[in-house]
Each structure stands twice: as structure tokens, then as C-alpha cells.
Coordinates of C-alpha atoms in Angstrom, one line a residue:
M26 CA 81.1 123.0 127.5
A27 CA 78.3 123.5 130.0
T28 CA 79.4 124.3 133.6
M29 CA 77.7 124.8 136.9
K30 CA 79.2 126.7 139.9
L31 CA 78.5 125.5 143.5
G32 CA 79.6 127.0 146.8
S33 CA 80.5 130.5 147.9
K34 CA 83.6 130.2 150.0
P35 CA 87.2 130.6 148.7
E36 CA 89.6 127.7 148.5
I37 CA 90.7 126.5 151.9
F38 CA 92.4 123.2 151.0
V39 CA 96.1 122.8 150.4
L40 CA 97.8 119.8 148.9
Q41 CA 101.2 118.8 150.5
D42 CA 102.8 115.4 149.7
L43 CA 99.7 113.4 148.9
T44 CA 97.9 115.1 151.8
W45 CA 95.0 117.6 151.7
R46 CA 94.8 119.9 154.7
C47 CA 92.2 122.4 155.6
T48 CA 93.7 125.8 156.3
I49 CA 91.0 127.0 158.8
E50 CA 92.0 127.7 162.4
L51 CA 90.2 124.7 163.9
E52 CA 92.4 121.6 164.2
S53 CA 91.3 118.6 162.1
D54 CA 89.6 115.8 164.0
V55 CA 89.1 113.2 161.2
V56 CA 91.3 111.7 158.5
V57 CA 89.8 110.2 155.4
E58 CA 92.1 108.0 153.4
V59 CA 91.3 107.4 149.7
G60 CA 93.9 105.2 148.1
E61 CA 97.3 107.0 148.6
M62 CA 95.7 110.3 149.4
S63 CA 94.8 111.5 152.9
F64 CA 92.3 114.2 153.7
Y65 CA 92.6 116.0 157.1
L66 CA 89.0 117.3 157.7
H67 CA 86.5 118.1 160.4
K68 CA 83.6 115.9 161.5
F69 CA 80.8 118.5 161.6
P70 CA 80.8 119.5 157.8
L71 CA 80.9 115.8 156.9
L72 CA 78.2 114.7 159.3
S73 CA 75.8 117.4 158.0
R74 CA 76.0 116.2 154.4
S75 CA 76.9 112.5 154.1
G76 CA 74.9 109.6 155.6
V77 CA 77.8 107.2 155.1
L78 CA 80.4 109.4 156.8
Q79 CA 77.9 110.0 159.6
R80 CA 77.6 106.3 160.2
M81 CA 81.3 105.5 159.9
I82 CA 82.2 108.3 162.4
S83 CA 79.6 107.2 164.9
E84 CA 80.8 103.6 164.6
Y85 CA 84.5 104.4 164.9
Q86 CA 86.3 103.1 167.9
A87 CA 89.4 104.8 169.1
P88 CA 92.5 102.7 170.0
A89 CA 92.8 101.5 173.6
D90 CA 95.7 104.0 174.3
G91 CA 93.3 106.8 173.3
G92 CA 95.8 108.3 170.8
G93 CA 95.3 109.3 167.2
M94 CA 92.4 110.9 165.3
C95 CA 89.3 109.3 163.8
T96 CA 90.6 107.6 160.6
L97 CA 88.2 106.4 157.9
Q98 CA 89.1 104.2 154.8
L99 CA 87.2 105.0 151.6
D100 CA 89.2 103.0 149.0
D101 CA 86.2 101.9 147.0
I102 CA 84.6 105.2 146.5
P103 CA 83.7 105.8 142.7
G104 CA 85.9 108.3 141.1
G105 CA 88.7 107.9 143.7
A106 CA 90.4 110.8 145.4
K107 CA 89.4 113.3 142.8
A108 CA 85.7 112.7 143.3
F109 CA 86.0 112.8 147.1
E110 CA 88.0 116.0 146.9
L111 CA 85.0 117.7 145.2
A112 CA 82.5 116.1 147.6
A113 CA 84.6 117.3 150.6
K114 CA 84.7 120.9 149.2
F115 CA 81.0 120.8 148.7
C116 CA 80.5 119.8 152.3
Y117 CA 82.6 122.9 153.3
D118 CA 80.7 125.1 150.8
V119 CA 83.9 125.9 148.9
K120 CA 83.5 127.0 145.3
I121 CA 83.6 124.1 142.8
E122 CA 82.7 123.9 139.2
L123 CA 80.7 121.0 137.7
N124 CA 81.3 120.1 134.0
A125 CA 80.7 117.2 131.7
L126 CA 84.0 115.6 132.7
N127 CA 83.4 115.4 136.4
V128 CA 79.6 115.3 136.9
V129 CA 79.3 111.6 136.4
C130 CA 82.0 110.7 138.8
L131 CA 80.7 113.2 141.3
R132 CA 77.2 111.9 141.0
C133 CA 78.4 108.3 141.6
A134 CA 80.5 109.5 144.6
A135 CA 77.5 111.4 146.0
E136 CA 75.4 108.2 145.7
Y137 CA 78.1 106.2 147.5
L138 CA 78.3 108.8 150.3
R139 CA 74.5 109.1 150.5
M140 CA 74.5 112.8 150.1
T141 CA 70.7 113.1 149.8
D142 CA 68.3 115.8 150.7
D143 CA 67.4 113.9 153.9
Y144 CA 70.6 115.3 155.4
A145 CA 70.6 118.8 153.8
E146 CA 68.4 120.6 151.4
G147 CA 69.9 120.9 147.9
N148 CA 72.5 118.2 148.6
L149 CA 75.1 117.0 146.1
I150 CA 72.9 114.3 144.5
T151 CA 70.2 116.9 143.7
Q152 CA 72.7 119.4 142.3
A153 CA 74.4 116.8 140.2
E154 CA 71.1 115.5 138.8
C155 CA 70.0 119.0 137.9
F156 CA 73.2 119.7 136.0
L157 CA 73.1 116.3 134.2
V158 CA 69.9 117.5 132.4
D159 CA 71.9 120.4 130.9
V160 CA 74.8 118.0 130.0
L161 CA 72.6 115.5 128.2
A162 CA 71.0 118.3 126.1
N163 CA 74.3 118.9 124.4
W164 CA 76.0 116.4 122.0
K165 CA 79.6 117.1 122.9
D166 CA 78.9 117.1 126.6
S167 CA 77.0 113.9 126.4
I168 CA 80.0 112.2 124.6
K169 CA 82.3 113.4 127.4
A170 CA 80.0 112.2 130.1
L171 CA 79.6 108.8 128.5
E172 CA 83.4 108.5 128.3
T173 CA 83.8 109.2 132.0
C174 CA 81.3 106.5 132.8
E175 CA 84.0 104.0 131.9
G176 CA 85.9 104.8 135.1
V177 CA 82.9 104.4 137.5
L178 CA 81.3 101.3 136.3
P179 CA 79.2 99.5 137.6
T180 CA 77.9 102.4 139.7
A181 CA 77.1 104.4 136.6
E182 CA 75.1 101.4 135.3
D183 CA 73.1 101.1 138.5
L184 CA 72.3 104.8 138.4
H185 CA 71.3 104.4 134.7
L186 CA 73.8 107.1 133.7
V187 CA 75.2 105.1 130.8
S188 CA 71.8 104.4 129.3
R189 CA 70.7 108.0 129.7
C190 CA 73.9 109.2 127.9
I191 CA 73.4 106.6 125.1
T192 CA 69.7 107.5 124.7
A193 CA 70.5 111.2 124.4
L194 CA 73.2 110.6 121.8
A195 CA 71.1 108.2 119.8
S196 CA 68.2 110.6 119.7
K197 CA 70.4 113.5 118.5
A198 CA 72.2 111.5 115.8
C199 CA 68.9 109.9 114.5
G200 CA 67.3 113.3 114.3
S201 CA 70.1 114.6 112.2
D202 CA 70.1 111.4 110.1
A203 CA 66.4 111.7 109.3
A204 CA 66.9 115.2 107.9
A205 CA 69.9 114.3 105.8
P206 CA 69.5 113.5 102.1
V207 CA 70.3 110.0 100.8
V208 CA 73.5 109.9 98.7
R209 CA 74.4 106.8 96.8
N210 CA 77.9 105.5 97.0
A211 CA 80.1 106.6 94.1
S212 CA 83.1 104.8 92.8
V213 CA 86.0 106.5 91.1
D214 CA 88.2 104.5 88.7
K215 CA 91.7 105.7 88.3
D216 CA 93.8 103.1 86.5
A217 CA 92.7 100.4 84.1
L218 CA 94.4 97.3 82.7
W219 CA 94.4 96.2 79.1
N220 CA 91.1 94.4 79.6
G221 CA 89.4 97.4 81.3
I222 CA 89.7 96.2 84.9
R223 CA 89.9 98.8 87.7
S224 CA 93.3 98.5 89.4
G225 CA 93.6 101.9 91.2
D226 CA 92.3 102.9 94.6
T227 CA 88.6 103.7 94.7
T228 CA 86.6 106.0 97.0
S229 CA 83.5 103.9 97.1
S230 CA 82.4 103.7 100.7
A231 CA 79.4 104.5 102.9
A232 CA 81.7 106.9 104.9
A233 CA 82.5 108.9 101.8
A234 CA 78.8 109.1 100.8
A235 CA 77.8 110.1 104.3
A236 CA 80.5 112.8 104.3
A237 CA 79.1 114.1 101.0
A238 CA 75.7 114.4 102.6
G239 CA 76.9 115.8 105.9
M240 CA 75.8 112.8 107.9
D241 CA 79.3 111.9 109.3
W242 CA 79.6 114.8 111.7
W243 CA 79.3 112.5 114.7
Y244 CA 81.5 109.6 113.5
E245 CA 84.8 110.9 115.0
D246 CA 83.2 111.7 118.3
V247 CA 81.9 108.2 118.9
S248 CA 85.1 106.6 117.5
F249 CA 86.8 107.3 120.9
L250 CA 84.3 105.2 122.8
S251 CA 85.2 101.8 124.1
L252 CA 83.9 98.8 122.1
P253 CA 81.1 98.0 124.6
M254 CA 79.9 101.6 124.7
F255 CA 80.1 101.9 120.9
K256 CA 78.1 98.7 120.4
R257 CA 75.4 99.8 122.8
L258 CA 75.2 103.2 121.1
I259 CA 74.9 101.6 117.6
Q260 CA 72.2 99.2 118.8
A261 CA 70.3 102.2 120.3
M262 CA 70.6 104.0 117.0
E263 CA 69.3 101.0 115.1
A264 CA 66.3 100.7 117.5
K265 CA 65.5 104.4 116.8
G266 CA 65.4 103.7 113.1
M267 CA 68.7 105.2 111.9
R268 CA 69.6 104.3 108.3
D269 CA 71.9 101.3 107.7
E270 CA 74.1 103.5 105.5
S271 CA 74.8 105.9 108.4
I272 CA 75.4 103.0 110.9
A273 CA 77.8 101.3 108.5
G274 CA 79.7 104.5 107.9
A275 CA 80.2 105.0 111.6
I276 CA 81.4 101.4 112.1
M277 CA 83.8 101.7 109.2
F278 CA 85.2 104.9 110.6
Y279 CA 85.5 103.3 114.0
A280 CA 87.3 100.2 112.7
G281 CA 89.6 102.3 110.6
R282 CA 90.9 104.2 113.7
F283 CA 91.4 101.0 115.7
L284 CA 92.7 98.3 113.3
P285 CA 96.2 99.3 112.2
G286 CA 96.4 96.6 109.5
L287 CA 93.1 97.6 107.7
K288 CA 94.9 99.8 105.1
R289 CA 96.4 97.7 102.3
N290 CA 99.8 99.5 102.4
T291 CA 100.2 98.9 106.1
S292 CA 101.1 95.4 107.4
F293 CA 100.0 94.3 110.8
S294 CA 103.6 94.2 112.2
N295 CA 104.4 97.6 110.8
A296 CA 101.2 99.1 112.2
L297 CA 102.0 97.8 115.7
A298 CA 105.5 99.3 115.4
S299 CA 104.0 102.6 114.4
Y300 CA 102.4 102.9 117.8
G301 CA 105.9 102.9 119.4
A302 CA 105.2 99.8 121.4
D303 CA 106.4 96.2 121.4
G304 CA 103.0 94.8 120.8
S305 CA 103.3 92.2 123.5
G306 CA 101.2 93.8 126.1
G307 CA 97.5 94.3 126.4
A308 CA 95.6 97.5 126.2
G309 CA 97.6 99.3 128.8
G310 CA 96.4 101.2 131.9
G311 CA 94.7 98.1 133.3
M312 CA 92.2 97.9 130.5
S313 CA 91.0 94.5 129.3
S314 CA 90.4 93.4 125.7
R315 CA 86.7 94.2 126.1
N316 CA 87.0 97.8 126.9
I317 CA 90.0 98.9 124.8
T318 CA 89.5 102.1 122.9
P319 CA 91.2 103.6 119.8
R320 CA 92.4 106.4 122.1
A321 CA 94.1 103.9 124.4
A322 CA 95.6 102.2 121.4
S323 CA 97.4 105.4 120.4
V324 CA 99.3 105.1 123.7
S325 CA 99.9 101.4 124.0
A326 CA 99.6 98.9 121.1
P327 CA 96.8 96.3 121.6
S328 CA 97.7 92.7 121.5
E329 CA 96.8 90.4 118.6
G330 CA 94.1 88.8 120.7
D331 CA 92.6 92.1 121.5
Q332 CA 92.5 93.0 117.8
R333 CA 91.1 89.7 116.8
Y334 CA 88.2 90.1 119.4
F335 CA 87.6 93.7 118.2
L336 CA 87.5 92.6 114.5
E337 CA 85.0 89.8 115.1
E338 CA 82.8 92.1 117.1
I339 CA 82.8 94.7 114.4
V340 CA 82.0 92.2 111.7
A341 CA 79.0 91.0 113.7
L342 CA 77.9 94.6 114.3
L343 CA 77.8 95.5 110.6
P344 CA 74.3 95.9 109.1
T345 CA 73.3 92.9 106.9
K346 CA 71.9 95.1 104.1
K347 CA 73.8 94.7 100.9
G348 CA 76.0 97.6 99.8
V349 CA 75.9 99.7 102.9
A350 CA 79.5 98.7 103.7
S351 CA 81.9 99.2 100.8
T352 CA 83.5 96.2 99.2
K353 CA 86.9 97.8 99.6
F354 CA 86.3 98.0 103.4
L355 CA 85.1 94.4 103.5
L356 CA 88.1 93.2 101.6
G357 CA 90.4 95.1 104.0
M358 CA 88.6 93.5 106.9
L359 CA 89.1 90.1 105.3
R360 CA 92.8 90.6 104.9
T361 CA 93.1 91.7 108.5
A362 CA 91.0 88.7 109.7
M363 CA 93.5 86.4 108.0
L364 CA 96.4 88.3 109.5
L365 CA 94.9 87.9 113.0
H366 CA 93.7 84.4 112.4
A367 CA 90.0 85.3 113.1
S368 CA 87.4 82.6 113.5
P369 CA 86.2 80.7 110.4
L370 CA 82.7 82.0 111.0
C371 CA 84.0 85.6 110.9
R372 CA 85.9 85.0 107.6
E373 CA 82.9 83.2 106.1
N374 CA 80.7 86.2 107.0
L375 CA 83.0 88.6 105.3
E376 CA 83.4 86.4 102.2
R377 CA 79.6 86.1 101.8
R378 CA 79.2 89.9 102.1
I379 CA 81.9 90.5 99.5
G380 CA 80.5 87.9 97.2
A381 CA 77.1 89.6 97.3
Q382 CA 78.5 92.8 95.9
L383 CA 81.6 91.6 94.1
E384 CA 80.9 93.8 91.1
D385 CA 82.0 96.8 93.2
A386 CA 85.4 95.4 94.0
S387 CA 88.7 96.6 92.6
L388 CA 91.4 94.3 91.4
D389 CA 93.9 95.8 93.8
D390 CA 91.8 94.9 96.8
L391 CA 91.0 91.5 95.6
L392 CA 94.6 90.4 95.7
V393 CA 94.5 88.9 99.1
P394 CA 97.9 87.5 100.3
N395 CA 98.0 83.8 101.1
L396 CA 98.6 83.5 104.8
G397 CA 97.8 79.9 105.3
Y398 CA 100.0 77.4 107.1
H399 CA 100.7 75.5 103.9
V400 CA 101.4 78.4 101.5
E401 CA 101.6 77.4 97.8
T402 CA 100.6 80.5 95.9
L403 CA 101.4 84.1 96.5
Y404 CA 97.7 85.1 96.6
D405 CA 94.8 83.3 98.2
I406 CA 93.1 81.7 95.2
D407 CA 90.8 79.5 97.3
C408 CA 89.4 82.6 99.1
V409 CA 88.7 84.4 95.8
Q410 CA 87.1 81.1 94.5
R411 CA 84.7 81.0 97.4
I412 CA 83.9 84.7 97.0
L413 CA 83.1 84.2 93.3
D414 CA 81.0 81.1 94.2
Y415 CA 79.0 83.3 96.7
F416 CA 78.5 85.9 94.0
M417 CA 77.2 83.3 91.4
S418 CA 74.8 81.8 94.0
S419 CA 73.5 85.3 95.0
T420 CA 72.5 86.3 91.5
D421 CA 68.7 85.9 91.4
G422 CA 67.6 87.4 88.1
I423 CA 66.8 91.0 87.4
G424 CA 66.9 91.9 91.1
T425 CA 70.7 91.9 91.3
G426 CA 71.4 92.8 87.7
Y427 CA 72.2 89.2 86.7
T428 CA 71.1 88.7 83.0
S429 CA 70.8 85.3 81.4
P430 CA 71.3 84.9 77.6
A431 CA 67.5 84.5 77.2
L432 CA 66.7 87.7 79.0
A433 CA 69.4 89.5 77.0
E434 CA 67.9 88.3 73.7
E435 CA 64.3 89.2 74.7
G436 CA 65.3 92.6 75.8
G437 CA 67.3 93.3 72.7
G438 CA 70.3 94.2 74.8
S439 CA 73.6 92.4 75.4
L440 CA 74.3 91.0 78.8
G441 CA 72.0 93.3 80.7
I442 CA 72.8 96.5 78.8
P443 CA 69.6 98.5 78.1
Q444 CA 68.9 99.6 74.6
G445 CA 70.3 103.1 74.0
A446 CA 72.8 102.8 76.9
T447 CA 76.5 102.8 76.6
P448 CA 78.2 99.6 77.8
S449 CA 80.6 101.5 80.0
S450 CA 77.8 103.0 82.1
S451 CA 75.3 100.1 82.1
L452 CA 77.4 96.9 82.4
S453 CA 75.5 94.2 84.3
P454 CA 77.1 92.9 87.5
I455 CA 78.0 89.6 86.1
T456 CA 79.8 91.2 83.2
M457 CA 81.7 93.5 85.6
V458 CA 82.7 90.5 87.6
A459 CA 83.8 88.6 84.5
K460 CA 86.2 91.5 83.7
L461 CA 87.4 91.6 87.3
M462 CA 88.1 87.8 87.3
D463 CA 90.0 88.1 83.9
G464 CA 92.2 90.8 85.5
F465 CA 92.7 88.7 88.6
L466 CA 93.7 85.7 86.6
A467 CA 96.1 87.8 84.7
E468 CA 97.7 89.0 87.9
V469 CA 98.0 85.5 89.5
A470 CA 99.0 83.7 86.3
P471 CA 102.8 84.4 86.6
D472 CA 102.9 82.4 89.9
T473 CA 104.7 79.3 89.0
N474 CA 103.1 77.4 91.9
L475 CA 99.6 78.0 90.6
K476 CA 98.4 74.6 89.3
L477 CA 96.5 74.3 86.1
P478 CA 93.4 72.7 87.6
K479 CA 93.0 75.6 90.1
F480 CA 93.5 78.2 87.3
Q481 CA 90.9 76.4 85.1
A482 CA 88.4 76.0 88.0
L483 CA 88.5 79.8 88.8
A484 CA 88.2 80.8 85.2
A485 CA 85.4 78.4 84.5
V486 CA 83.1 79.8 87.2
V487 CA 82.2 82.8 85.1
P488 CA 79.9 81.6 82.2
D489 CA 80.9 82.3 78.6
Y490 CA 78.1 84.7 77.9
A491 CA 79.2 87.0 80.7
R492 CA 82.2 88.0 78.6
P493 CA 81.2 90.2 75.6
V494 CA 84.8 90.1 74.5
D495 CA 87.3 87.4 75.4
D496 CA 90.4 89.6 75.2
G497 CA 90.8 89.5 79.0
I498 CA 90.7 85.7 79.4
Y499 CA 93.0 85.4 76.4
R500 CA 95.5 87.7 78.0
A501 CA 95.4 85.7 81.3
I502 CA 95.9 82.4 79.4
D503 CA 98.8 83.8 77.4
I504 CA 100.5 85.0 80.6
Y505 CA 99.9 81.6 82.3
L506 CA 101.4 79.7 79.3
K507 CA 104.4 82.0 79.2
S508 CA 105.0 81.4 83.0
H509 CA 104.5 77.7 82.7
P510 CA 106.5 76.6 79.6
W511 CA 106.6 73.0 80.8
L512 CA 102.9 72.3 80.1
S513 CA 102.3 69.5 77.6
E514 CA 100.4 70.0 74.4
S515 CA 97.3 68.4 75.7
E516 CA 97.4 70.6 78.8
R517 CA 97.7 73.7 76.6
E518 CA 94.7 72.6 74.5
Q519 CA 92.7 71.9 77.7
L520 CA 93.5 75.4 79.0
C521 CA 92.6 77.0 75.7
R522 CA 89.1 75.5 75.8
L523 CA 88.3 78.4 78.2
L524 CA 88.7 80.7 75.2
N525 CA 86.1 81.5 72.6
C526 CA 88.0 82.5 69.5
Q527 CA 84.9 84.0 67.9
K528 CA 84.8 86.8 70.6
L529 CA 88.4 88.0 70.2
S530 CA 89.0 91.5 69.0
L531 CA 91.0 92.2 65.9
E532 CA 94.0 93.2 68.1
A533 CA 93.8 90.0 70.1
C534 CA 93.4 87.9 66.9
T535 CA 96.5 89.5 65.4
H536 CA 98.4 88.7 68.5
A537 CA 97.0 85.1 68.7
A538 CA 97.9 84.3 65.1
Q539 CA 101.5 85.0 65.9
N540 CA 101.6 83.5 69.3
E541 CA 104.0 80.5 69.4
R542 CA 102.8 79.5 72.9
L543 CA 99.3 78.7 71.7
P544 CA 98.4 75.2 70.4
L545 CA 98.3 74.9 66.7
R546 CA 94.6 74.0 66.8
V547 CA 93.8 77.3 68.5
V548 CA 95.8 79.3 66.0
V549 CA 94.0 77.6 63.1
Q550 CA 90.7 78.3 64.8
V551 CA 91.6 82.0 65.1
L552 CA 92.6 82.1 61.5
F553 CA 89.4 80.2 60.5
F554 CA 87.1 82.7 62.2
E555 CA 89.0 85.6 60.8
Q556 CA 88.5 84.2 57.3
L557 CA 84.8 83.8 58.0
R558 CA 84.7 87.5 58.8
L559 CA 86.5 88.3 55.7
R560 CA 84.2 86.1 53.6
T561 CA 81.2 87.9 55.0
S562 CA 82.8 91.3 54.2
I563 CA 83.8 90.3 50.6
A564 CA 80.4 88.7 50.0
G565 CA 78.7 92.0 51.0
W566 CA 80.9 93.9 48.6
F567 CA 80.2 91.6 45.6
F568 CA 76.6 91.9 46.4
V569 CA 76.9 95.6 46.2
S570 CA 78.8 95.5 42.9
D571 CA 76.3 93.1 41.4
N572 CA 73.4 95.3 42.3
A573 CA 75.2 98.3 41.1
A574 CA 75.6 96.7 37.7
G575 CA 72.1 95.2 37.4
G576 CA 70.1 97.8 39.3
D577 CA 67.8 95.1 40.7
G578 CA 66.8 95.7 44.3
A579 CA 69.2 98.5 44.8
R580 CA 68.6 101.8 46.5
P581 CA 70.7 105.0 46.5
H582 CA 72.8 105.8 49.5
A583 CA 72.9 109.3 51.1
G584 CA 76.4 109.7 49.9
G585 CA 75.6 108.8 46.2
A586 CA 76.7 105.1 46.2
I587 CA 74.4 102.2 45.6
V588 CA 73.6 100.0 48.7
P589 CA 71.5 96.8 48.4
K590 CA 68.6 96.2 50.7
G591 CA 70.2 93.1 52.2
T592 CA 73.3 94.9 53.4
A593 CA 71.6 95.5 56.8
A594 CA 72.6 92.0 57.7
I595 CA 76.2 92.8 57.5
A596 CA 76.1 96.3 58.8
G597 CA 77.2 95.2 62.3
C598 CA 80.6 94.0 60.9
P599 CA 83.4 96.4 61.5
Q600 CA 84.9 95.8 58.1
A601 CA 81.6 96.4 56.5
D602 CA 81.3 99.7 58.3
A603 CA 84.7 100.7 57.1
D604 CA 83.8 99.6 53.5
S605 CA 80.6 101.5 53.7
D606 CA 82.5 104.7 54.5
V607 CA 84.7 104.1 51.4
E608 CA 81.6 103.5 49.3
G609 CA 80.0 106.6 50.5
D610 CA 83.0 108.7 49.5
A611 CA 83.0 107.3 46.0
P612 CA 81.6 109.6 43.3
D613 CA 80.3 106.9 41.0
G614 CA 80.0 103.1 40.6
K615 CA 83.2 102.8 38.6
E616 CA 85.4 104.0 41.4
T617 CA 83.5 101.6 43.8
I618 CA 84.5 98.6 41.7
T619 CA 88.1 99.8 41.6
D620 CA 88.1 99.9 45.4
V621 CA 86.7 96.4 45.4
K622 CA 89.6 95.2 43.2
A623 CA 92.1 96.9 45.6
R624 CA 90.5 95.3 48.5
V625 CA 90.7 91.8 46.9
S626 CA 94.4 92.5 46.2
D627 CA 94.9 93.3 49.8
L628 CA 93.1 90.1 50.9
E629 CA 95.3 88.0 48.6
K630 CA 98.4 89.5 50.3
E631 CA 96.9 88.8 53.7
C632 CA 96.2 85.2 52.7
K633 CA 99.7 84.8 51.5
S634 CA 101.1 86.0 54.8
M635 CA 98.7 83.7 56.6
K636 CA 100.0 80.7 54.6
Q637 CA 103.5 81.6 55.5
E638 CA 102.6 81.7 59.2
I639 CA 100.9 78.3 59.0
R640 CA 104.1 76.9 57.4
R641 CA 106.2 78.4 60.1
L642 CA 104.1 76.7 62.7
G643 CA 104.8 73.4 61.1
K644 CA 101.5 72.8 59.2
P645 CA 101.9 71.1 55.8
R646 CA 100.9 73.0 52.6
R647 CA 98.2 70.4 52.0
S648 CA 96.5 71.4 55.2
W649 CA 96.4 75.1 54.1
S650 CA 94.8 74.0 50.8
L651 CA 92.2 72.0 52.6
L652 CA 91.5 74.9 54.9
T653 CA 91.0 77.4 52.1
R654 CA 88.9 75.0 50.1
K655 CA 86.8 74.2 53.1
C656 CA 86.2 77.8 53.8
G657 CA 85.6 78.5 50.1
F658 CA 87.8 81.5 50.4
G659 CA 90.2 80.6 47.5
A660 CA 87.3 79.9 45.1
K661 CA 85.6 83.1 46.0
V662 CA 88.7 85.2 45.4
Q663 CA 89.2 83.4 42.0
Q664 CA 85.6 84.1 41.0
A665 CA 86.0 87.7 42.0
Q666 CA 89.1 88.1 39.9
T667 CA 87.4 86.5 36.9
A668 CA 84.3 88.7 37.3
M669 CA 86.3 91.9 37.6
S670 CA 88.5 91.1 34.6
G671 CA 85.4 90.5 32.5
K672 CA 84.1 93.9 33.5

């Protein structure tokens, strides 16, 4: 910390019971009272340095009885008794040391006392201004000087000391920011649910990215400023062209130090209790809600009104650019805004920001507790519905990663996944949001107070083509049906219309075929589409065997087996891939036909078990016969057996 030494004489003042006395031989002839402190001084040193004291001494009228010394009142001097003590020592040429912590107060006191060069060359104003240049050249000293401006407002404002400190700080931070590399936010997935939704904590934030790039060196220093000073500093940095990512990182760090309820595992009441205060008072120390600082909060807990004001100001201060503030932070701010009953405009602002980057959210953070006056459900479903609506309205084509079915078909990809890219690394935002919503629905489904229309409305916002696989929505529906056993058959069927049975995985289909909670129509649909898949697989195998026998249009496979030209149409089927592996391992065509016979035998057993399942669900035998005849499966199996027996 920079320092400057003034004066040449040794200490001549002694403090005794709130009284400063001069130890020189001459008797004091003037008393200066500053608050509760009294200074017994001499007129001549004061007259030679201060215009105000000169005027006050000349205008002083002694009492009629002629007793007592000249007594002056300086209760409104900036910096109080401490600042006047330094000014008095300067008048006596006693050694004093200027530093970043006292120069602002001393400069304001010197201005108040009019200690200009008109009364003495190199007076206190000149010395303080000279030292301020050195203070503002250093970051740490500038921060300390700006903090001390709080105690001498508005004199520091009139002397432009606040603006000079802020300008110096903004220039230094922006210079460092311009030289720092740009680092994109990175998210880390820890836990996953059955449908692939992130449920663990994520480290995706502008602050984390800034830390990785070394841009956050100034965050902690400015986090101790009061809100008005912090706002002015941030606005000055914006005016000088600082990147939005750096500004958002500083704001997030600042908010994290002040708002005790921002962390998910800390409730508002527990956070207040952690301060060791009852939470009923204000900022403490005579500070109002508009100048409360995180440092003051560590001593005395701020009131709920102070925190609400702080949160609303922070939300308004955040840059509008998408993605600069992490979704995790925004969701934490939204939860806190609900706890503090922030204004509707503030909450809407947060919901819109979250909706614009909903694909970056984690399931854990999206579970916002319901804090309304008329609480029905455990989690705030309406809030998530609004956020999802904002996301759907913000998708504007390729610019945000939104991919319509037409674009997906033209590009040859699926739901925004580029050709040659893996789905896990290149999922489109709308697909990621679909997975997130499926996980959210599964989490809220056990709530018995969650009404069917609200569950359906939330699930229906995401279009069907956004889900490559419907396992997630099936899981959510199954949990809801299990938690709401009183639903009628028509309500169950209405709910299951959200499900596309053709997009269920083999695991989900197996589960659905044995699920007693599903309507019979849905079970039949699942079995029907599974039979269609089996028919496709069997048809491909018979086509292979026919070509192997006739030799028409067949071509040799790398493994030695015969593969027809038309098998490319069924190459995407998982069963076909598995059968192709079996075929490739076969040494000749005879063994391949044997494998086909074994496969048909397995299919017959599977059909038999499916029949038994249908009977158990209450479906007549006649319905099963109609279903197999309609699918053509039974006839195909019979033809296959006849053909193979002939061979």
C-alpha cells in the first residue's frame, strides 16, 4: 500500500478521556469540539493553515463574564474526529502518514477547513491531491480509497473523488479484460437419470469460465463495495467496452456473497440464522438498504426488504446477452426472488432469461419449490410452464439450434445432429430440452396434487419430433399412473396419447407389454408395432434365404454369406444388424437356413407368450386371432415352416 509521510516534528498530542491535549509548554487557548472528542489547541498554528478556523476564531465572542477559552464546534466536518486529528497535526507540522485508507477523508476535511495554498504554501489540499495520484495508480489502493468514500459522501462526490476512483478501477479492469482470452462456458454432467437427464450439480457459469481464463482476479475486490458503488463501477466498465462475460461473472460473484439464499442447499431462514442475527433489523451501523454491503451483512443480517431491493437491482444490472450468466445462477436467483416475494417484473425477467437458454439447465435446479399463497403442488409447475413457453417462442431456426423436421430431413441428420457427429455431443437445444422436460415430469409425477390437465399441458409443449426416443415420457407417464390409481380408463387413454409407441426402445416395450397400469389399447399398440418390427426382420431373412437358393440378384458378403442387394433397406433395424452378424459368422448357406429355422422357432415361442399376456389382460382369444391375421404374422410363420420343411 502506497504511503506518504508529512511533517517533521515528533508526536506532541496525548489522548486522555476523549480529550486530545498538546504537550508543549504554551497553554491552550482554543478548544475544538468534534462530536464527543475535544481538542485543546493553540490559535496561531490553526490560523496559519485553515481559512475556516481563521474566520471562526475571529468571529468568536467570549461570554460576558469573560471566562473560558475560545470554543469552536465542528460536528459536521467530513471524516469526523479522526480526520480533524490528522489535520490538526499537519497544522503543528507533526509527523503523519497518508495512505489509501485516510487520504480521501483527509482530502474532504481539508476542503471543509479550506486549507489551500492561499494560507500556506504546500498546504494540506495540495499534499493530499499529490498523493491521490499515486493511490489511483494502484488497483488495491484505488479499491480502498473508493470504500472510504462511503463515509464522506456527498463531499467526496462534490470533489469528484468517487468518479476518479471508479474511472481508475474501470480502466485497469478493462485493460486486463482486453488481454485475456475468451473461454466458453463448460458444463460438467455428474449424475444421469434413466432417460439421460442431468441431475447432478454443474459447474457451468461465467464466473468459472472467467476463472479459467484468469479474468476474475478483480471479482473479490469489488464484491465488498456497496451496491451503488458497485453499480457505478459496472456501468463504467460497460462504457469502456468490457466484455459481457466478465461483467456477468463479477455480478454473479457479487450476488453470491450477498444473497444467503442463492445456494440451493441453503434456505433463506437458515441463511439469516447463519449470520448470527435475528434478521429483524436493517443493515446495521446506520446503513440504509441502498448502501448495504456484503461486508456489512457478515456482521448484521440484512432485512428481507433489503435483500429484495438488492436482488431486483442485480437482475436489472445483468447484461442482456444470452448465455453470459449461467442458467444455474439464474434459476438460483429465481428461487430467491420467490422466497423474497420480488416484483412480478423481476421474476418475469428471470424467467425469460432462463427460457432463452433452457437447454443448459440441470434437472436439480429446475425443481423450483412452490411458494405461492395457494400451494397445490410441491414444485412450481406454472413457473416451469412459462419458462418452457419462453424457450419455444425464442427458437428462431438455425440461429438457436432449433431444428424442424423438414430441416432435419434435408440435412440428412436427425433433430439437428450433423452427419458424422455423435448424438451425445451434438444434440440440438430442443432435443436437450425435451429430455430435460421428461425428467422434470418424472420428478413431479408422484405429487398426488398434480392435476392431469396440468401434467398434460406441460408434456404437450414439447413437439413429438423433439424426442428421438420416447422412453423418458413413457417413464413419466408410468410414474404418474402409479401415483394416481384413481384415474378412469378414459383419462388413462387420454394421458397415453402423449406417447408414441413407435419410438419406444426394446427395454421400454418389454416393460410396457407387462405394465398393468397402461390401457389395453396402448398395450396392443406396443405389441402391434413390435410385431411389425419382427415381420420386417423375418421378411429380410427369407429374402436372404430365397436369394441364397436361387442366386438371382445376390452378392457375396465379406464374411462369406450371401446378402441380397435389397437388404440395405432393413440394415437400420437392430434385429437385422444382429442377424447380419449371425449370417457373417456362418461358413455356408446350409447353416444360415438352420439359423433361420431356429429364429422362427424362437418367434413362435415369443408369440405364444404374447398371446398369454393378452389373455391375462382380459382380451378374448378371437381378438388375438384377428390381430395376428391383420398383421399377417401367423400366415408368414406358417409359410416359412412349409418352405423350410420342403427344403
